[in-house]
Short mmCIF file of C-alpha atoms in Angstrom, two decimals:
data_model
loop_
_atom_site.label_atom_id
_atom_site.label_comp_id
_atom_site.label_asym_id
_atom_site.label_seq_id
_atom_site.Cartn_x
_atom_site.Cartn_y
_atom_site.Cartn_z
CA MET E 325 0.00 -0.02 0.08
CA THR E 326 1.14 3.46 -0.79
CA HIS E 327 1.37 6.02 1.94
CA GLY E 328 1.93 9.79 2.08
CA LEU E 329 0.28 10.70 -1.28
CA THR E 330 -3.11 12.01 -2.11
CA CYS E 331 -4.65 12.14 -5.37
CA SER E 332 -7.54 14.55 -5.27
CA ARG E 333 -8.73 14.08 -8.84
CA VAL E 334 -9.03 11.26 -11.35
CA GLU E 335 -10.14 11.09 -14.96
CA LEU E 336 -12.62 8.64 -16.48
CA HIS E 337 -12.32 7.22 -19.89
CA ALA E 338 -14.90 5.29 -21.61
CA TRP E 339 -14.42 1.42 -21.90
CA ASP E 340 -14.39 0.27 -25.53
CA ALA E 341 -16.32 -2.92 -25.66
CA HIS E 342 -15.21 -3.82 -28.97
CA SER E 343 -11.40 -3.29 -28.47
CA ASP E 344 -9.33 -6.57 -27.78
CA ASP E 345 -7.03 -4.33 -25.87
CA HIS E 346 -9.69 -2.79 -23.52
CA ILE E 347 -11.38 -6.33 -23.03
CA GLU E 348 -8.13 -7.97 -22.09
CA ARG E 349 -7.01 -5.17 -19.65
CA LEU E 350 -10.61 -5.47 -17.83
CA ARG E 351 -10.03 -9.10 -17.86
CA LEU E 352 -6.69 -8.77 -16.07
CA GLN E 353 -8.08 -6.10 -13.59
CA ARG E 354 -11.00 -8.28 -12.64
CA LEU E 355 -8.71 -11.15 -12.12
CA ALA E 356 -6.55 -8.98 -9.79
CA CYS E 357 -9.81 -7.72 -8.18
CA GLY E 358 -10.97 -11.71 -7.35
CA TRP E 359 -14.24 -11.62 -8.97
CA GLY E 360 -16.31 -10.38 -12.05
CA GLU E 361 -14.09 -11.94 -14.82
CA ALA E 362 -16.87 -14.16 -15.85
CA SER E 363 -19.07 -10.95 -16.17
CA LEU E 364 -17.34 -9.51 -19.23
CA PRO E 365 -19.53 -11.09 -21.97
CA ARG E 366 -22.61 -9.84 -20.09
CA TRP E 367 -20.95 -6.33 -19.64
CA GLN E 368 -20.14 -6.08 -23.45
CA ARG E 369 -23.79 -6.90 -24.23
CA TRP E 370 -25.20 -4.39 -21.70
CA THR E 371 -22.81 -1.86 -23.20
CA ASP E 372 -23.78 -2.46 -26.68
CA GLU E 373 -27.56 -2.34 -25.53
CA GLY E 374 -26.93 1.18 -23.68
CA ARG E 375 -27.62 -0.33 -20.19
CA MET E 376 -24.21 0.11 -18.79
CA LEU E 377 -21.42 2.63 -18.93
CA MET E 378 -18.06 1.39 -17.93
CA PHE E 379 -15.34 3.71 -17.28
CA TRP E 380 -11.50 3.41 -16.77
CA VAL E 381 -9.86 5.35 -13.90
CA SER E 382 -6.63 7.08 -14.67
CA LEU E 383 -4.70 10.07 -13.25
CA PRO E 384 -4.67 13.50 -15.01
CA ARG E 385 -1.35 14.18 -16.97
CA ASP E 386 -0.69 17.15 -14.67
CA ASP E 387 -1.07 15.35 -11.38
CA PRO E 388 2.24 15.60 -9.53
CA HIS E 389 1.94 12.02 -8.28
CA ARG E 390 1.04 10.40 -11.56
CA GLN E 391 4.40 8.96 -12.43
CA ASN E 392 5.11 7.67 -8.98
CA VAL E 393 1.50 6.03 -8.89
CA GLU E 394 2.03 4.54 -12.56
CA ALA E 395 5.42 3.14 -11.60
CA ARG E 396 3.93 1.34 -8.67
CA GLN E 397 1.24 0.02 -10.66
CA LEU E 398 3.49 -1.23 -13.57
CA ALA E 399 5.72 -2.92 -10.75
CA ALA E 400 2.94 -4.95 -9.43
CA TYR E 401 1.34 -5.79 -12.62
CA PRO E 402 3.93 -5.68 -15.59
CA GLN E 403 1.30 -7.23 -17.78
CA GLN E 404 -0.60 -4.09 -17.67
CA ALA E 405 2.29 -1.88 -18.78
CA SER E 406 0.83 -0.62 -22.00
CA THR E 407 -1.31 2.35 -22.31
CA LEU E 408 -4.84 2.16 -23.77
CA THR E 409 -6.65 4.70 -26.09
CA ASP E 410 -10.12 5.72 -25.52
CA PRO E 411 -12.76 6.30 -28.07
CA ASP E 412 -11.71 9.99 -28.28
CA GLY E 413 -8.09 9.03 -29.13
CA VAL E 414 -6.72 9.92 -25.63
CA SER E 415 -3.99 7.69 -24.32
CA PHE E 416 -3.96 6.85 -20.60
CA LEU E 417 -2.92 4.05 -18.12
CA PRO E 418 -5.79 2.67 -16.09
CA ILE E 419 -5.22 2.19 -12.57
CA GLY E 420 -8.85 1.08 -12.08
CA HIS E 421 -12.38 1.04 -13.35
CA VAL E 422 -16.07 1.77 -12.33
CA ALA E 423 -19.29 1.24 -14.01
CA LEU E 424 -22.77 2.66 -13.99
CA TYR E 425 -25.95 0.51 -14.55
CA LEU E 426 -28.53 2.41 -16.43
CA ILE E 427 -31.00 -0.52 -16.23
CA ASP E 428 -30.64 -3.03 -13.44
CA GLU E 429 -32.40 -6.28 -14.34
CA ASP E 430 -32.58 -7.35 -10.99
CA GLU E 431 -34.73 -4.49 -9.56
CA ASP E 432 -37.14 -1.76 -10.47
CA MET E 433 -34.91 1.21 -9.62
CA SER E 434 -37.89 3.79 -9.92
CA LEU E 435 -39.17 2.63 -6.72
CA HIS E 436 -36.28 4.20 -4.81
CA ASP E 437 -36.76 7.77 -5.91
CA PRO E 438 -39.96 9.34 -4.69
CA ALA E 439 -39.41 12.51 -6.92
CA GLY E 440 -39.43 10.34 -9.92
CA GLY E 441 -35.83 11.38 -11.20
CA ARG E 442 -33.56 9.00 -13.08
CA VAL E 443 -31.66 6.48 -11.12
CA VAL E 444 -28.46 4.78 -11.90
CA LYS E 445 -26.37 2.20 -10.01
CA ILE E 446 -22.78 2.52 -9.33
CA ALA E 447 -21.09 -0.93 -9.61
CA ALA E 448 -17.81 -2.81 -10.25
CA LEU E 449 -15.56 -0.07 -8.44
CA TYR E 450 -11.86 -1.35 -8.57
CA ILE E 451 -8.75 0.56 -7.74
CA SER E 452 -5.54 -1.48 -7.97
CA THR E 453 -4.33 -2.76 -4.81
CA ALA E 454 -0.80 -1.54 -5.84
CA VAL E 455 -1.87 2.15 -5.50
CA GLN E 456 -4.51 2.26 -2.79
CA GLY E 457 -4.36 4.41 0.23
CA GLN E 458 -4.30 7.66 -1.70
CA ARG E 459 -7.92 8.56 -1.76
CA LEU E 460 -8.14 7.17 -5.24
CA GLY E 461 -11.38 5.31 -4.50
CA SER E 462 -12.89 8.41 -3.13
CA SER E 463 -11.74 10.49 -6.11
CA ALA E 464 -13.20 7.85 -8.43
CA MET E 465 -16.41 7.98 -6.54
CA ASP E 466 -16.52 11.76 -6.84
CA ALA E 467 -16.02 11.56 -10.39
CA ILE E 468 -18.59 9.01 -11.22
CA GLU E 469 -21.22 10.68 -8.90
CA ALA E 470 -20.56 13.75 -10.98
CA ARG E 471 -20.97 11.92 -14.21
CA ALA E 472 -24.31 10.53 -13.12
CA ALA E 473 -25.43 13.96 -11.85
CA THR E 474 -24.71 15.96 -15.01
CA SER E 475 -26.07 15.87 -18.56
CA PRO E 476 -26.90 13.75 -20.40
CA LEU E 477 -27.65 11.45 -17.48
CA SER E 478 -28.82 14.10 -14.96
CA CYS E 479 -29.64 11.48 -12.32
CA SER E 480 -31.01 12.51 -8.98
CA VAL E 481 -30.35 9.13 -7.13
CA VAL E 482 -27.58 6.62 -7.31
CA LEU E 483 -27.61 3.19 -5.77
CA LEU E 484 -25.01 0.65 -4.98
CA ASP E 485 -24.74 -2.67 -3.10
CA THR E 486 -22.07 -3.86 -0.91
CA LEU E 487 -21.57 -6.96 1.54
CA PRO E 488 -22.50 -6.02 4.99
CA ASP E 489 -19.94 -5.86 7.83
CA ALA E 490 -21.27 -9.05 9.35
CA VAL E 491 -20.61 -11.08 6.15
CA ILE E 492 -17.18 -9.52 5.44
CA ALA E 493 -16.22 -10.32 9.09
CA ALA E 494 -17.22 -13.91 8.79
CA GLU E 495 -15.56 -14.22 5.43
CA ARG E 496 -12.20 -12.77 6.63
CA ALA E 497 -12.52 -14.79 9.73
CA LYS E 498 -12.25 -18.11 7.58
CA ASP E 499 -8.96 -16.72 6.13
CA GLY E 500 -7.68 -15.76 9.49
CA LYS E 501 -7.70 -11.99 8.50
CA PRO E 502 -8.85 -9.16 10.73
CA MET E 503 -11.40 -6.60 9.55
CA ALA E 504 -10.32 -3.64 7.66
CA ALA E 505 -10.13 -0.35 9.57
CA VAL E 506 -13.01 1.02 7.62
CA SER E 507 -15.29 -1.52 5.95
CA ASN E 508 -16.84 -1.02 2.66
CA GLU E 509 -20.20 -0.35 4.22
CA GLN E 510 -18.90 2.42 6.62
CA TRP E 511 -16.83 3.81 3.85
CA TYR E 512 -20.05 4.38 1.81
CA ILE E 513 -21.96 5.66 4.89
CA ARG E 514 -19.10 8.26 5.24
CA ARG E 515 -19.95 9.39 1.63
CA GLY E 516 -23.60 10.11 2.35
CA TYR E 517 -25.20 6.77 1.26
CA LYS E 518 -28.24 5.45 3.27
CA PHE E 519 -29.37 2.00 3.94
CA TYR E 520 -32.71 1.00 2.33
CA GLY E 521 -32.60 -2.93 2.39
CA TYR E 522 -31.07 -6.24 1.91
CA ARG E 523 -31.02 -8.58 -1.02
CA ASN E 524 -29.67 -12.15 -1.52
CA ARG E 525 -27.81 -12.50 -4.78
CA GLN E 526 -25.22 -14.89 -6.36
CA THR E 527 -21.74 -13.54 -6.53
CA SER E 528 -19.77 -13.35 -9.79
CA GLU E 529 -17.24 -16.03 -8.49
CA ASN E 530 -16.84 -19.49 -10.07
CA PRO E 531 -18.75 -21.30 -8.61
CA PRO E 532 -21.13 -18.39 -7.57
CA ARG E 533 -22.22 -18.21 -3.97
CA LEU E 534 -25.46 -16.84 -2.64
CA LEU E 535 -24.73 -13.99 -0.15
CA GLU E 536 -26.63 -11.27 1.42
CA PHE E 537 -25.90 -7.70 0.19
CA VAL E 538 -26.86 -4.30 1.76
CA LEU E 539 -28.63 -2.07 -0.60
CA MET E 540 -27.53 1.86 -0.10
CA LYS E 541 -28.71 4.89 -1.92
CA LYS E 542 -27.69 8.69 -2.18
CA HIS E 543 -29.57 11.68 -3.27
CA LEU E 544 -27.50 13.99 -5.56
CA LYS E 545 -29.80 16.68 -6.08
#
C-alpha cells in the first residue's frame, strides 16, 4: 500500500467494449480484483444495449503524483504496462475502473426515488491494490457521481450494493484475516449513502455463492 500521497482528482475514460486491448485489460483487472471476470460477456452486451457505462480510472497528466503512482502499478502488474486509447483518441494508463448500470435487470430502480428522477447504480468499483491508500477510491466515486448527476444522465439518485460488515467479518475470519479499519459499508455511509434494504444474490465467483448484500442509495440533488 502506498502512503504519503493524496490524489484528489482522477479522470474517467470510456471502456471500448469492442477493443481487444480494452477487453483484455478489464479481464486482467477483474482477475486482480478477485471476482467479475465471468461478467465480461454480459458487460459487453449491456454496453452495446445502452444499459451500462464502464469507465477506466486514470490520473490526469498534470497530477504531480502520476509518475509515482503509475510506476507502482507497473511494478505490481507488469502485464498491464501498455497504455490504452479511449474512443476519443486519448492515451492513458488505467489504474482501475467503475461502472454505471442504467437499467438493473434485478430490480425496479424507479421505486427508490420518490421524486421520480432518473436513477443509476454504481457498480464494479476497482482501484488497483498496488496504488490504494491515496484517496483514489474517493476520487473515483466523486468523478462517477458527478458523471451521473450531469447531462446527459442528470440523475437524482445513485444506488449501490455491498457486502454488510457481518458477512465481511465472517469471510475474513475464515481466512484468518482481521477486519479492515474502515469497512466498505462504513466507507459508503461516510460518503452520504443511506441503507434501504437487503438482498440475497449470487456472486460473480466461479462457482457462484448466494450472499446477502446491503442496498444503499444517495440523493445527488
